[in-house]
mmCIF file of C-alpha atoms and ligand atoms in Angstrom:
data_model
loop_
_atom_site.group_PDB
_atom_site.id
_atom_site.type_symbol
_atom_site.label_atom_id
_atom_site.label_comp_id
_atom_site.label_asym_id
_atom_site.label_seq_id
_atom_site.Cartn_x
_atom_site.Cartn_y
_atom_site.Cartn_z
ATOM 1 C CA MET A 948 9.252 15.033 25.078
ATOM 2 C CA ASP A 949 12.754 15.303 23.688
ATOM 3 C CA LEU A 950 12.284 14.029 20.180
ATOM 4 C CA LYS A 951 15.658 15.396 19.082
ATOM 5 C CA LEU A 952 17.517 12.859 21.208
ATOM 6 C CA ASP A 953 15.698 9.970 19.576
ATOM 7 C CA ILE A 954 16.020 11.152 15.989
ATOM 8 C CA GLU A 955 19.649 10.078 15.511
ATOM 9 C CA GLU A 956 18.758 6.595 16.673
ATOM 10 C CA LEU A 957 15.760 6.541 14.324
ATOM 11 C CA ILE A 958 17.877 7.679 11.373
ATOM 12 C CA GLU A 959 20.286 4.830 12.115
ATOM 13 C CA LEU A 960 17.355 2.408 12.131
ATOM 14 C CA ARG A 961 16.153 3.759 8.769
ATOM 15 C CA HIS A 962 19.596 3.266 7.255
ATOM 16 C CA ARG A 963 19.846 -0.268 8.649
ATOM 17 C CA LEU A 964 16.459 -1.119 7.140
ATOM 18 C CA HIS A 965 17.490 0.475 3.848
ATOM 19 C CA ALA A 966 20.727 -1.516 3.678
ATOM 20 C CA ASN A 967 18.813 -4.760 4.281
ATOM 21 C CA ALA A 968 15.996 -4.173 1.781
ATOM 22 C CA GLU A 969 13.765 -7.176 1.032
ATOM 23 C CA VAL A 970 10.891 -7.522 -1.434
ATOM 24 C CA SER A 971 7.309 -8.554 -0.591
ATOM 25 C CA ASN A 972 6.966 -11.831 1.313
ATOM 26 C CA GLN A 973 10.719 -12.061 1.951
ATOM 27 C CA GLU A 974 10.919 -9.493 4.756
ATOM 28 C CA GLU A 975 12.558 -11.844 7.272
ATOM 29 C CA LYS A 976 15.644 -9.770 8.119
ATOM 30 C CA THR A 977 13.580 -6.580 8.096
ATOM 31 C CA ALA A 978 11.175 -8.035 10.675
ATOM 32 C CA LYS A 979 14.117 -9.112 12.827
ATOM 33 C CA ILE A 980 15.625 -5.613 12.783
ATOM 34 C CA ILE A 981 12.235 -4.156 13.793
ATOM 35 C CA VAL A 982 11.756 -6.640 16.656
ATOM 36 C CA GLU A 983 15.285 -5.978 17.988
ATOM 37 C CA PHE A 984 14.661 -2.254 17.871
ATOM 38 C CA LEU A 985 11.243 -2.448 19.543
ATOM 39 C CA GLU A 986 12.381 -4.781 22.333
ATOM 40 C CA GLN A 987 14.606 -2.107 23.884
ATOM 41 C CA PHE A 988 11.464 -0.049 24.579
ATOM 42 C CA GLU A 989 9.782 -2.902 26.462
ATOM 43 C CA PRO A 990 6.385 -3.212 24.826
ATOM 44 C CA HIS A 991 3.759 -5.218 26.735
ATOM 45 C CA GLN A 992 3.752 -7.863 24.003
ATOM 46 C CA ILE A 993 5.250 -8.541 20.552
ATOM 47 C CA TRP A 994 3.799 -10.959 18.006
ATOM 48 C CA VAL A 995 6.040 -12.134 15.150
ATOM 49 C CA ASN A 996 5.361 -13.953 11.865
ATOM 50 C CA VAL A 997 1.954 -12.309 11.672
ATOM 51 C CA GLY A 998 0.396 -12.839 8.230
ATOM 52 C CA GLY A 999 3.837 -13.716 6.843
ATOM 53 C CA HIS A 1000 6.751 -11.688 8.233
ATOM 54 C CA GLY A 1001 4.506 -9.170 9.987
ATOM 55 C CA VAL A 1002 5.217 -7.849 13.489
ATOM 56 C CA ILE A 1003 2.743 -6.375 15.985
ATOM 57 C CA ALA A 1004 3.804 -4.673 19.228
ATOM 58 C CA GLN A 1005 1.356 -3.730 21.964
ATOM 59 C CA PHE A 1006 1.822 -0.945 24.499
ATOM 60 C CA LYS A 1007 -0.664 -1.048 27.340
ATOM 61 C CA GLY A 1008 -1.939 1.792 29.508
ATOM 62 C CA THR A 1009 -2.876 1.417 33.144
ATOM 63 C CA LYS A 1010 -6.508 2.455 32.611
ATOM 64 C CA GLU A 1011 -9.246 1.603 30.132
ATOM 65 C CA GLY A 1012 -9.182 3.673 26.960
ATOM 66 C CA GLU A 1013 -9.211 3.581 23.191
ATOM 67 C CA ASN A 1014 -7.280 0.977 21.242
ATOM 68 C CA ILE A 1015 -5.326 2.758 18.535
ATOM 69 C CA GLY A 1016 -3.266 1.099 15.809
ATOM 70 C CA PHE A 1017 -0.519 2.518 13.586
ATOM 71 C CA ARG A 1018 0.457 0.624 10.477
ATOM 72 C CA ALA A 1019 3.762 0.590 8.589
ATOM 73 C CA ASP A 1020 4.786 -1.469 5.547
ATOM 74 C CA LEU A 1021 7.902 -3.676 5.429
ATOM 75 C CA ASP A 1022 8.647 -4.344 1.770
ATOM 76 C CA ALA A 1023 11.083 -2.924 -0.755
ATOM 77 C CA LEU A 1024 10.979 -3.223 -4.564
ATOM 78 C CA HIS A 1025 12.777 -5.109 -7.319
ATOM 79 C CA ILE A 1026 14.675 -1.968 -8.335
ATOM 80 C CA ALA A 1027 18.464 -1.846 -8.256
ATOM 81 C CA GLU A 1028 20.232 0.693 -6.027
ATOM 82 C CA THR A 1029 21.979 3.063 -8.414
ATOM 83 C CA ILE A 1030 22.634 5.990 -6.082
ATOM 84 C CA ASP A 1031 25.744 6.316 -4.001
ATOM 85 C CA LEU A 1032 24.597 5.954 -0.400
ATOM 86 C CA GLU A 1033 26.648 5.033 2.655
ATOM 87 C CA TYR A 1034 23.784 2.770 3.646
ATOM 88 C CA ALA A 1035 23.071 1.500 0.097
ATOM 89 C CA SER A 1036 21.009 -1.683 -0.221
ATOM 90 C CA LYS A 1037 23.144 -4.812 0.061
ATOM 91 C CA THR A 1038 20.455 -6.932 -1.589
ATOM 92 C CA PRO A 1039 21.008 -7.396 -5.343
ATOM 93 C CA HIS A 1040 18.413 -5.685 -7.550
ATOM 94 C CA THR A 1041 16.330 -4.718 -4.484
ATOM 95 C CA ALA A 1042 15.956 -1.355 -2.767
ATOM 96 C CA HIS A 1043 13.546 0.744 -0.706
ATOM 97 C CA LYS A 1044 12.291 3.030 -3.467
ATOM 98 C CA CYS A 1045 8.838 3.661 -1.989
ATOM 99 C CA GLY A 1046 10.091 4.827 1.415
ATOM 100 C CA HIS A 1047 8.691 1.947 3.452
ATOM 101 C CA ASP A 1048 12.011 2.033 5.388
ATOM 102 C CA GLY A 1049 10.980 5.526 6.491
ATOM 103 C CA HIS A 1050 7.409 4.455 7.297
ATOM 104 C CA MET A 1051 8.702 1.639 9.564
ATOM 105 C CA THR A 1052 11.071 4.072 11.252
ATOM 106 C CA MET A 1053 8.315 6.580 12.028
ATOM 107 C CA VAL A 1054 6.064 3.910 13.559
ATOM 108 C CA SER A 1055 9.069 2.606 15.543
ATOM 109 C CA GLY A 1056 9.489 6.163 16.825
ATOM 110 C CA ILE A 1057 6.177 5.758 18.679
ATOM 111 C CA ALA A 1058 7.764 2.922 20.709
ATOM 112 C CA ALA A 1059 10.710 5.124 21.670
ATOM 113 C CA TYR A 1060 8.324 7.899 22.669
ATOM 114 C CA LEU A 1061 6.051 5.609 24.684
ATOM 115 C CA GLN A 1062 8.891 4.300 26.808
ATOM 116 C CA GLN A 1063 9.666 7.851 27.956
ATOM 117 C CA ASN A 1064 5.997 8.859 28.080
ATOM 118 C CA PRO A 1065 4.048 5.769 29.160
ATOM 119 C CA LEU A 1066 0.446 5.428 28.077
ATOM 120 C CA ASP A 1067 -2.008 6.807 30.540
ATOM 121 C CA LYS A 1068 -4.840 4.656 29.248
ATOM 122 C CA GLY A 1069 -5.912 2.438 26.379
ATOM 123 C CA ASN A 1070 -3.690 0.359 24.115
ATOM 124 C CA VAL A 1071 -1.402 1.185 21.235
ATOM 125 C CA TYR A 1072 -0.671 -1.415 18.577
ATOM 126 C CA LEU A 1073 2.235 -0.892 16.191
ATOM 127 C CA VAL A 1074 1.405 -2.947 13.114
ATOM 128 C CA PHE A 1075 4.258 -3.758 10.714
ATOM 129 C CA GLN A 1076 2.660 -5.224 7.630
ATOM 130 C CA PRO A 1077 4.428 -7.328 4.980
ATOM 131 C CA ALA A 1078 3.740 -7.403 1.228
ATOM 132 C CA GLU A 1079 2.132 -4.004 0.628
ATOM 133 C CA GLU A 1080 3.421 -3.654 -2.916
ATOM 134 C CA THR A 1081 1.667 -6.839 -4.037
ATOM 135 C CA GLY A 1082 -1.578 -5.976 -2.238
ATOM 136 C CA GLU A 1083 -1.531 -9.161 -0.161
ATOM 137 C CA GLY A 1084 -0.305 -8.025 3.245
ATOM 138 C CA ALA A 1085 -3.195 -5.947 4.587
ATOM 139 C CA GLU A 1086 -5.738 -8.703 4.028
ATOM 140 C CA ARG A 1087 -3.546 -11.227 5.840
ATOM 141 C CA ILE A 1088 -2.917 -8.844 8.757
ATOM 142 C CA ASN A 1089 -6.656 -8.154 8.989
ATOM 143 C CA ARG A 1090 -7.253 -11.877 9.385
ATOM 144 C CA SER A 1091 -4.470 -12.221 11.976
ATOM 145 C CA LEU A 1092 -5.750 -9.262 13.992
ATOM 146 C CA LYS A 1093 -9.133 -10.964 14.129
ATOM 147 C CA GLU A 1094 -7.583 -14.277 15.198
ATOM 148 C CA LEU A 1095 -5.553 -12.519 17.893
ATOM 149 C CA ASP A 1096 -8.805 -10.847 19.001
ATOM 150 C CA ILE A 1097 -7.227 -7.396 18.721
ATOM 151 C CA LYS A 1098 -9.979 -4.792 18.593
ATOM 152 C CA LEU A 1099 -9.065 -1.378 17.287
ATOM 153 C CA ASP A 1100 -11.073 1.813 17.651
ATOM 154 C CA TYR A 1101 -8.938 3.379 14.928
ATOM 155 C CA LEU A 1102 -6.091 2.356 12.662
ATOM 156 C CA PHE A 1103 -3.896 5.027 11.066
ATOM 157 C CA GLY A 1104 -1.406 4.848 8.237
ATOM 158 C CA LEU A 1105 0.667 7.232 6.141
ATOM 159 C CA HIS A 1106 2.632 7.416 2.927
ATOM 160 C CA ASN A 1107 5.413 9.845 2.130
ATOM 161 C CA LEU A 1108 4.624 12.076 -0.848
ATOM 162 C CA PRO A 1109 7.249 13.517 -3.211
ATOM 163 C CA ASP A 1110 6.247 16.837 -4.852
ATOM 164 C CA PHE A 1111 4.906 18.196 -1.536
ATOM 165 C CA PRO A 1112 6.821 20.345 0.986
ATOM 166 C CA LYS A 1113 8.876 18.370 3.508
ATOM 167 C CA GLY A 1114 6.981 17.401 6.633
ATOM 168 C CA LYS A 1115 3.643 18.845 5.565
ATOM 169 C CA ILE A 1116 0.684 16.656 6.540
ATOM 170 C CA LEU A 1117 -1.723 16.111 3.653
ATOM 171 C CA THR A 1118 -4.977 14.283 3.629
ATOM 172 C CA LYS A 1119 -8.381 14.222 2.066
ATOM 173 C CA LYS A 1120 -12.005 13.592 2.903
ATOM 174 C CA GLY A 1121 -13.371 10.661 0.900
ATOM 175 C CA THR A 1122 -11.101 8.827 -1.534
ATOM 176 C CA PHE A 1123 -7.364 9.280 -0.837
ATOM 177 C CA ALA A 1124 -6.042 6.613 -3.230
ATOM 178 C CA ALA A 1125 -7.682 4.590 -5.994
ATOM 179 C CA ALA A 1126 -8.841 0.990 -6.044
ATOM 180 C CA SER A 1127 -7.014 -1.210 -8.538
ATOM 181 C CA ARG A 1128 -6.673 -4.835 -9.571
ATOM 182 C CA GLY A 1129 -4.922 -6.891 -12.197
ATOM 183 C CA MET A 1130 -7.307 -8.756 -14.518
ATOM 184 C CA VAL A 1131 -5.877 -11.866 -16.199
ATOM 185 C CA ILE A 1132 -7.809 -13.146 -19.227
ATOM 186 C CA LYS A 1133 -6.906 -16.518 -20.731
ATOM 187 C CA LEU A 1134 -8.401 -17.438 -24.111
ATOM 188 C CA PHE A 1135 -8.490 -21.060 -25.207
ATOM 189 C CA GLY A 1136 -8.938 -21.925 -28.901
ATOM 190 C CA LYS A 1137 -7.388 -24.503 -31.194
ATOM 191 C CA THR A 1138 -4.218 -24.376 -33.295
ATOM 192 C CA SER A 1139 -4.200 -25.234 -36.984
ATOM 193 C CA HIS A 1140 -1.857 -24.921 -39.952
ATOM 194 C CA ALA A 1141 -1.254 -21.265 -40.807
ATOM 195 C CA ALA A 1142 -2.369 -22.143 -44.348
ATOM 196 C CA GLU A 1143 -5.656 -23.519 -43.010
ATOM 197 C CA PRO A 1144 -6.818 -21.130 -40.256
ATOM 198 C CA GLU A 1145 -10.409 -22.254 -40.962
ATOM 199 C CA TYR A 1146 -9.660 -25.570 -39.196
ATOM 200 C CA GLY A 1147 -8.548 -23.861 -36.000
ATOM 201 C CA ILE A 1148 -9.971 -21.358 -33.498
ATOM 202 C CA SER A 1149 -7.658 -18.374 -33.176
ATOM 203 C CA PRO A 1150 -8.125 -15.926 -30.268
ATOM 204 C CA VAL A 1151 -6.707 -13.079 -32.388
ATOM 205 C CA ILE A 1152 -9.978 -11.294 -33.215
ATOM 206 C CA ALA A 1153 -11.412 -11.606 -29.695
ATOM 207 C CA MET A 1154 -8.110 -10.306 -28.288
ATOM 208 C CA ALA A 1155 -8.135 -7.340 -30.664
ATOM 209 C CA LYS A 1156 -11.724 -6.516 -29.717
ATOM 210 C CA ILE A 1157 -11.061 -6.912 -25.970
ATOM 211 C CA THR A 1158 -7.949 -4.704 -25.987
ATOM 212 C CA THR A 1159 -9.664 -2.017 -28.102
ATOM 213 C CA GLU A 1160 -12.931 -1.968 -26.173
ATOM 214 C CA MET A 1161 -11.271 -2.079 -22.758
ATOM 215 C CA SER A 1162 -8.912 0.764 -23.682
ATOM 216 C CA ARG A 1163 -11.868 3.078 -24.240
ATOM 217 C CA ILE A 1164 -14.301 1.680 -21.677
ATOM 218 C CA HIS A 1165 -13.848 4.773 -19.457
ATOM 219 C CA ARG A 1166 -15.326 6.837 -22.274
ATOM 220 C CA THR A 1167 -18.184 4.534 -23.176
ATOM 221 C CA LEU A 1168 -19.564 3.919 -19.667
ATOM 222 C CA ASP A 1169 -20.998 6.357 -17.159
ATOM 223 C CA PHE A 1170 -18.767 6.374 -14.066
ATOM 224 C CA SER A 1171 -19.122 8.737 -11.110
ATOM 225 C CA ASP A 1172 -15.373 9.413 -10.889
ATOM 226 C CA LEU A 1173 -12.108 8.646 -12.711
ATOM 227 C CA THR A 1174 -12.121 5.016 -13.855
ATOM 228 C CA LEU A 1175 -9.539 3.402 -16.118
ATOM 229 C CA ALA A 1176 -8.695 0.095 -17.762
ATOM 230 C CA THR A 1177 -5.068 -0.065 -18.929
ATOM 231 C CA VAL A 1178 -4.034 -2.991 -21.107
ATOM 232 C CA ILE A 1179 -0.563 -3.805 -19.808
ATOM 233 C CA HIS A 1180 0.335 -7.071 -21.529
ATOM 234 C CA SER A 1181 -0.857 -9.481 -24.199
ATOM 235 C CA GLU A 1182 0.499 -12.664 -25.653
ATOM 236 C CA LEU A 1183 -0.729 -14.742 -28.585
ATOM 237 C CA GLY A 1184 0.372 -18.171 -29.831
ATOM 238 C CA GLU A 1185 3.988 -19.119 -30.506
ATOM 239 C CA ILE A 1186 6.590 -17.649 -32.843
ATOM 240 C CA ALA A 1187 5.932 -20.259 -35.538
ATOM 241 C CA PHE A 1188 4.997 -18.940 -38.977
ATOM 242 C CA GLY A 1189 3.442 -22.267 -39.889
ATOM 243 C CA THR A 1190 0.916 -22.262 -37.054
ATOM 244 C CA SER A 1191 -2.298 -20.333 -36.492
ATOM 245 C CA PRO A 1192 -2.497 -19.635 -32.711
ATOM 246 C CA GLY A 1193 -4.762 -21.522 -30.329
ATOM 247 C CA TYR A 1194 -4.107 -19.640 -27.104
ATOM 248 C CA GLY A 1195 -3.907 -16.028 -25.945
ATOM 249 C CA GLU A 1196 -3.607 -13.996 -22.782
ATOM 250 C CA VAL A 1197 -4.480 -10.383 -21.998
ATOM 251 C CA ARG A 1198 -3.622 -8.562 -18.778
ATOM 252 C CA ILE A 1199 -5.419 -5.374 -17.847
ATOM 253 C CA THR A 1200 -5.090 -3.101 -14.814
ATOM 254 C CA LEU A 1201 -8.514 -1.915 -13.673
ATOM 255 C CA ARG A 1202 -8.524 1.292 -11.639
ATOM 256 C CA ALA A 1203 -11.282 3.377 -10.032
ATOM 257 C CA MET A 1204 -11.538 6.126 -7.439
ATOM 258 C CA LYS A 1205 -14.753 4.613 -6.090
ATOM 259 C CA ASP A 1206 -15.384 0.984 -5.123
ATOM 260 C CA GLU A 1207 -18.874 1.232 -6.766
ATOM 261 C CA ASP A 1208 -17.286 2.245 -10.078
ATOM 262 C CA MET A 1209 -14.839 -0.643 -9.735
ATOM 263 C CA SER A 1210 -17.779 -3.088 -9.459
ATOM 264 C CA ILE A 1211 -19.362 -1.663 -12.612
ATOM 265 C CA LEU A 1212 -16.013 -1.831 -14.421
ATOM 266 C CA ILE A 1213 -15.466 -5.464 -13.428
ATOM 267 C CA ASP A 1214 -18.987 -6.499 -14.517
ATOM 268 C CA GLU A 1215 -18.678 -4.730 -17.844
ATOM 269 C CA ALA A 1216 -15.163 -6.060 -18.512
ATOM 270 C CA GLU A 1217 -16.243 -9.639 -17.784
ATOM 271 C CA ASN A 1218 -19.348 -9.283 -19.978
ATOM 272 C CA LEU A 1219 -17.239 -8.046 -22.888
ATOM 273 C CA VAL A 1220 -14.753 -10.893 -22.560
ATOM 274 C CA HIS A 1221 -17.474 -13.562 -22.381
ATOM 275 C CA LYS A 1222 -19.329 -12.066 -25.357
ATOM 276 C CA TYR A 1223 -16.294 -11.925 -27.669
ATOM 277 C CA CYS A 1224 -15.190 -15.407 -26.647
ATOM 278 C CA GLU A 1225 -18.650 -16.852 -27.281
ATOM 279 C CA ASP A 1226 -18.836 -15.122 -30.683
ATOM 280 C CA ASP A 1227 -15.695 -16.992 -31.767
ATOM 281 C CA GLY A 1228 -16.233 -20.272 -29.924
ATOM 282 C CA LEU A 1229 -13.319 -19.680 -27.544
ATOM 283 C CA GLY A 1230 -13.033 -20.951 -24.003
ATOM 284 C CA CYS A 1231 -12.053 -18.331 -21.445
ATOM 285 C CA GLU A 1232 -10.875 -18.008 -17.886
ATOM 286 C CA ILE A 1233 -10.764 -14.757 -15.895
ATOM 287 C CA SER A 1234 -8.847 -14.290 -12.670
ATOM 288 C CA TYR A 1235 -7.607 -11.356 -10.577
ATOM 289 C CA THR A 1236 -4.369 -10.524 -8.855
ATOM 290 C CA GLU A 1237 -2.987 -7.622 -6.779
ATOM 291 C CA VAL A 1238 -6.419 -6.481 -5.594
ATOM 292 C CA PHE A 1239 -6.349 -3.097 -3.811
ATOM 293 C CA PRO A 1240 -9.601 -1.571 -2.507
ATOM 294 C CA SER A 1241 -9.769 2.245 -2.470
ATOM 295 C CA THR A 1242 -8.311 4.082 0.522
ATOM 296 C CA ILE A 1243 -11.059 6.303 1.939
ATOM 297 C CA ASN A 1244 -11.249 8.720 4.879
ATOM 298 C CA SER A 1245 -14.568 9.379 6.589
ATOM 299 C CA ASP A 1246 -15.314 13.000 7.588
ATOM 300 C CA GLU A 1247 -14.705 11.913 11.203
ATOM 301 C CA ALA A 1248 -11.258 10.469 10.418
ATOM 302 C CA TYR A 1249 -10.373 13.588 8.454
ATOM 303 C CA GLY A 1250 -11.352 15.785 11.404
ATOM 304 C CA ILE A 1251 -9.275 13.718 13.832
ATOM 305 C CA MET A 1252 -6.173 13.946 11.630
ATOM 306 C CA GLN A 1253 -6.646 17.692 11.147
ATOM 307 C CA GLU A 1254 -6.867 18.222 14.909
ATOM 308 C CA ALA A 1255 -3.900 15.957 15.645
ATOM 309 C CA ALA A 1256 -1.741 18.002 13.242
ATOM 310 C CA ALA A 1257 -2.918 21.222 14.900
ATOM 311 C CA LEU A 1258 -2.075 19.854 18.381
ATOM 312 C CA MET A 1259 1.518 19.358 17.238
ATOM 313 C CA ASP A 1260 1.785 22.598 15.194
ATOM 314 C CA LEU A 1261 2.307 20.632 11.998
ATOM 315 C CA GLU A 1262 1.481 22.212 8.674
ATOM 316 C CA PHE A 1263 -1.725 20.652 7.340
ATOM 317 C CA LYS A 1264 -3.380 20.786 3.958
ATOM 318 C CA GLN A 1265 -6.472 19.205 2.445
ATOM 319 C CA LEU A 1266 -5.702 17.566 -0.902
ATOM 320 C CA GLU A 1267 -7.899 18.516 -3.848
ATOM 321 C CA THR A 1268 -7.763 15.283 -5.802
ATOM 322 C CA PRO A 1269 -7.163 11.680 -4.804
ATOM 323 C CA PHE A 1270 -4.085 9.765 -5.937
ATOM 324 C CA LYS A 1271 -4.425 7.484 -8.958
ATOM 325 C CA TRP A 1272 -2.091 4.916 -7.378
ATOM 326 C CA SER A 1273 -3.326 2.331 -4.887
ATOM 327 C CA GLU A 1274 -2.425 1.466 -1.314
ATOM 328 C CA ASP A 1275 -3.469 -1.786 0.281
ATOM 329 C CA PHE A 1276 -4.301 0.132 3.489
ATOM 330 C CA GLY A 1277 -7.796 0.395 1.938
ATOM 331 C CA GLN A 1278 -8.317 -3.207 2.992
ATOM 332 C CA TYR A 1279 -8.399 -2.259 6.692
ATOM 333 C CA LYS A 1280 -11.529 -0.140 6.291
ATOM 334 C CA LEU A 1281 -13.466 -3.376 5.856
ATOM 335 C CA GLN A 1282 -12.670 -4.234 9.499
ATOM 336 C CA TYR A 1283 -11.841 -1.012 11.373
ATOM 337 C CA LYS A 1284 -12.328 2.726 11.363
ATOM 338 C CA THR A 1285 -9.278 4.019 9.522
ATOM 339 C CA GLY A 1286 -7.454 7.245 8.753
ATOM 340 C CA PHE A 1287 -4.785 7.657 6.083
ATOM 341 C CA PHE A 1288 -2.619 10.687 5.429
ATOM 342 C CA GLY A 1289 0.418 11.732 3.442
ATOM 343 C CA ILE A 1290 3.573 13.468 4.603
ATOM 344 C CA GLY A 1291 5.475 15.635 2.115
ATOM 345 C CA SER A 1292 8.938 14.342 1.205
ATOM 346 C CA GLY A 1293 10.063 17.496 -0.570
ATOM 347 C CA MET A 1294 9.523 19.288 -3.879
ATOM 348 C CA ASP A 1295 12.846 17.981 -5.226
ATOM 349 C CA CYS A 1296 12.349 14.387 -4.058
ATOM 350 C CA PRO A 1297 12.333 11.916 -6.992
ATOM 351 C CA HIS A 1298 9.031 10.108 -7.496
ATOM 352 C CA LEU A 1299 8.072 6.878 -5.714
ATOM 353 C CA HIS A 1300 9.502 3.769 -7.430
ATOM 354 C CA ASP A 1301 12.097 5.951 -9.219
ATOM 355 C CA GLU A 1302 15.614 4.480 -8.991
ATOM 356 C CA PHE A 1303 16.923 7.844 -7.696
ATOM 357 C CA TYR A 1304 14.397 7.999 -4.864
ATOM 358 C CA ASP A 1305 15.561 7.786 -1.239
ATOM 359 C CA PHE A 1306 13.381 8.503 1.806
ATOM 360 C CA PRO A 1307 14.324 11.912 3.291
ATOM 361 C CA ASP A 1308 15.448 11.481 6.935
ATOM 362 C CA GLU A 1309 14.446 15.085 7.721
ATOM 363 C CA ILE A 1310 10.754 14.147 7.812
ATOM 364 C CA ILE A 1311 11.066 11.283 10.333
ATOM 365 C CA GLY A 1312 10.497 13.655 13.258
ATOM 366 C CA ASP A 1313 7.358 15.168 11.697
ATOM 367 C CA GLY A 1314 5.873 11.723 11.076
ATOM 368 C CA VAL A 1315 6.461 10.658 14.687
ATOM 369 C CA LYS A 1316 5.019 13.983 15.849
ATOM 370 C CA MET A 1317 1.840 13.411 13.853
ATOM 371 C CA TYR A 1318 1.439 9.976 15.463
ATOM 372 C CA ILE A 1319 1.933 11.523 18.908
ATOM 373 C CA GLY A 1320 -0.685 14.132 17.974
ATOM 374 C CA LEU A 1321 -3.133 11.316 17.285
ATOM 375 C CA LEU A 1322 -2.356 9.727 20.677
ATOM 376 C CA ARG A 1323 -2.943 13.101 22.300
ATOM 377 C CA TYR A 1324 -6.198 13.565 20.431
ATOM 378 C CA PHE A 1325 -7.495 10.345 21.987
ATOM 379 C CA GLY A 1326 -6.093 11.385 25.378
ATOM 380 C CA LEU A 1327 -3.836 8.336 25.621
ATOM 381 C CA VAL A 1328 -0.785 10.461 26.466
ATOM 382 C CA ALA A 1329 -0.522 13.841 28.129
HETATM 383 ZN ZN1 ZN B 1657 5.241 1.492 -3.732
HETATM 384 ZN ZN1 ZN B 1658 4.559 2.543 -0.825
#
């Protein structure tokens, strides 16, 4: 394996993806760049427009063996490029500030490797998923994989992690990243003259109670692990000093390390909302958006990742605490055995979603190596 030869080509790919950044559900050009890149390595099959702009490439071994999937995410963020890069994003107010350009590049590196080192057995599926940031992509890809009758023995994914040494592989038994979802509460009352609030039904008191109670719900209920409700937005009536409001909206991000705690939090939040609305004779409507299940590693998955890192002489560390952010990779555990790990992007790397963030090219090789380690673990390559 001469990874060094391929790295320059991979760095070029990363820069091309970075320059053509696209947000969730608009990843058309990104998908095209990926397909063009993959085609030169002659995969057995490529599917396009999977679950939106998703791409899946299959590499096939000559003998029966495990079916292993590797997932990357395609989308950038609505954050303007403010750093001076040769390959700066050409898309207005859009840039890769979560490093998904790097994730795609590392998974593409598997294709380059497999052309030089063909699979001995089994199948490898490179899964390029759209719309990670909005939490929609994984669910759609899951459905497509089922429709395409693609069975996976394991699906692996990674995220780069600022504040950890470059190239270090980090993972955790149990919860790796939290579950989260956006709760949208709509309160329907009745307007009246501001001088005669008694003739109307204002949502103001119910809204005040909901925002106060939800902000301290993590202290009033017994959860098994960190659980949070963060009120992120509220809106009441119109700016009209003559009118008592008849409509209000509250938006709350629910977050939990455990899916069980998330269920309790949802039940309790809904009960509170219904109670306060009933008390005041308000109509209410609750809906959810950006639903991310927790990302969890079984002991088996953890062991596999630890061994794969050891096979490739990569530095490996078990994380102490899970991340409070969410990853829609958690969705795949509902359908497949999954393993998720982090790769350090450097102690001086700006945080994810920070305008000064840029994926460090130096860790591309380590990411590809880790994927090769996983293929070796399953005996798919020598
Ligand atoms: Zn992100
Ligand atoms: Zn991300």
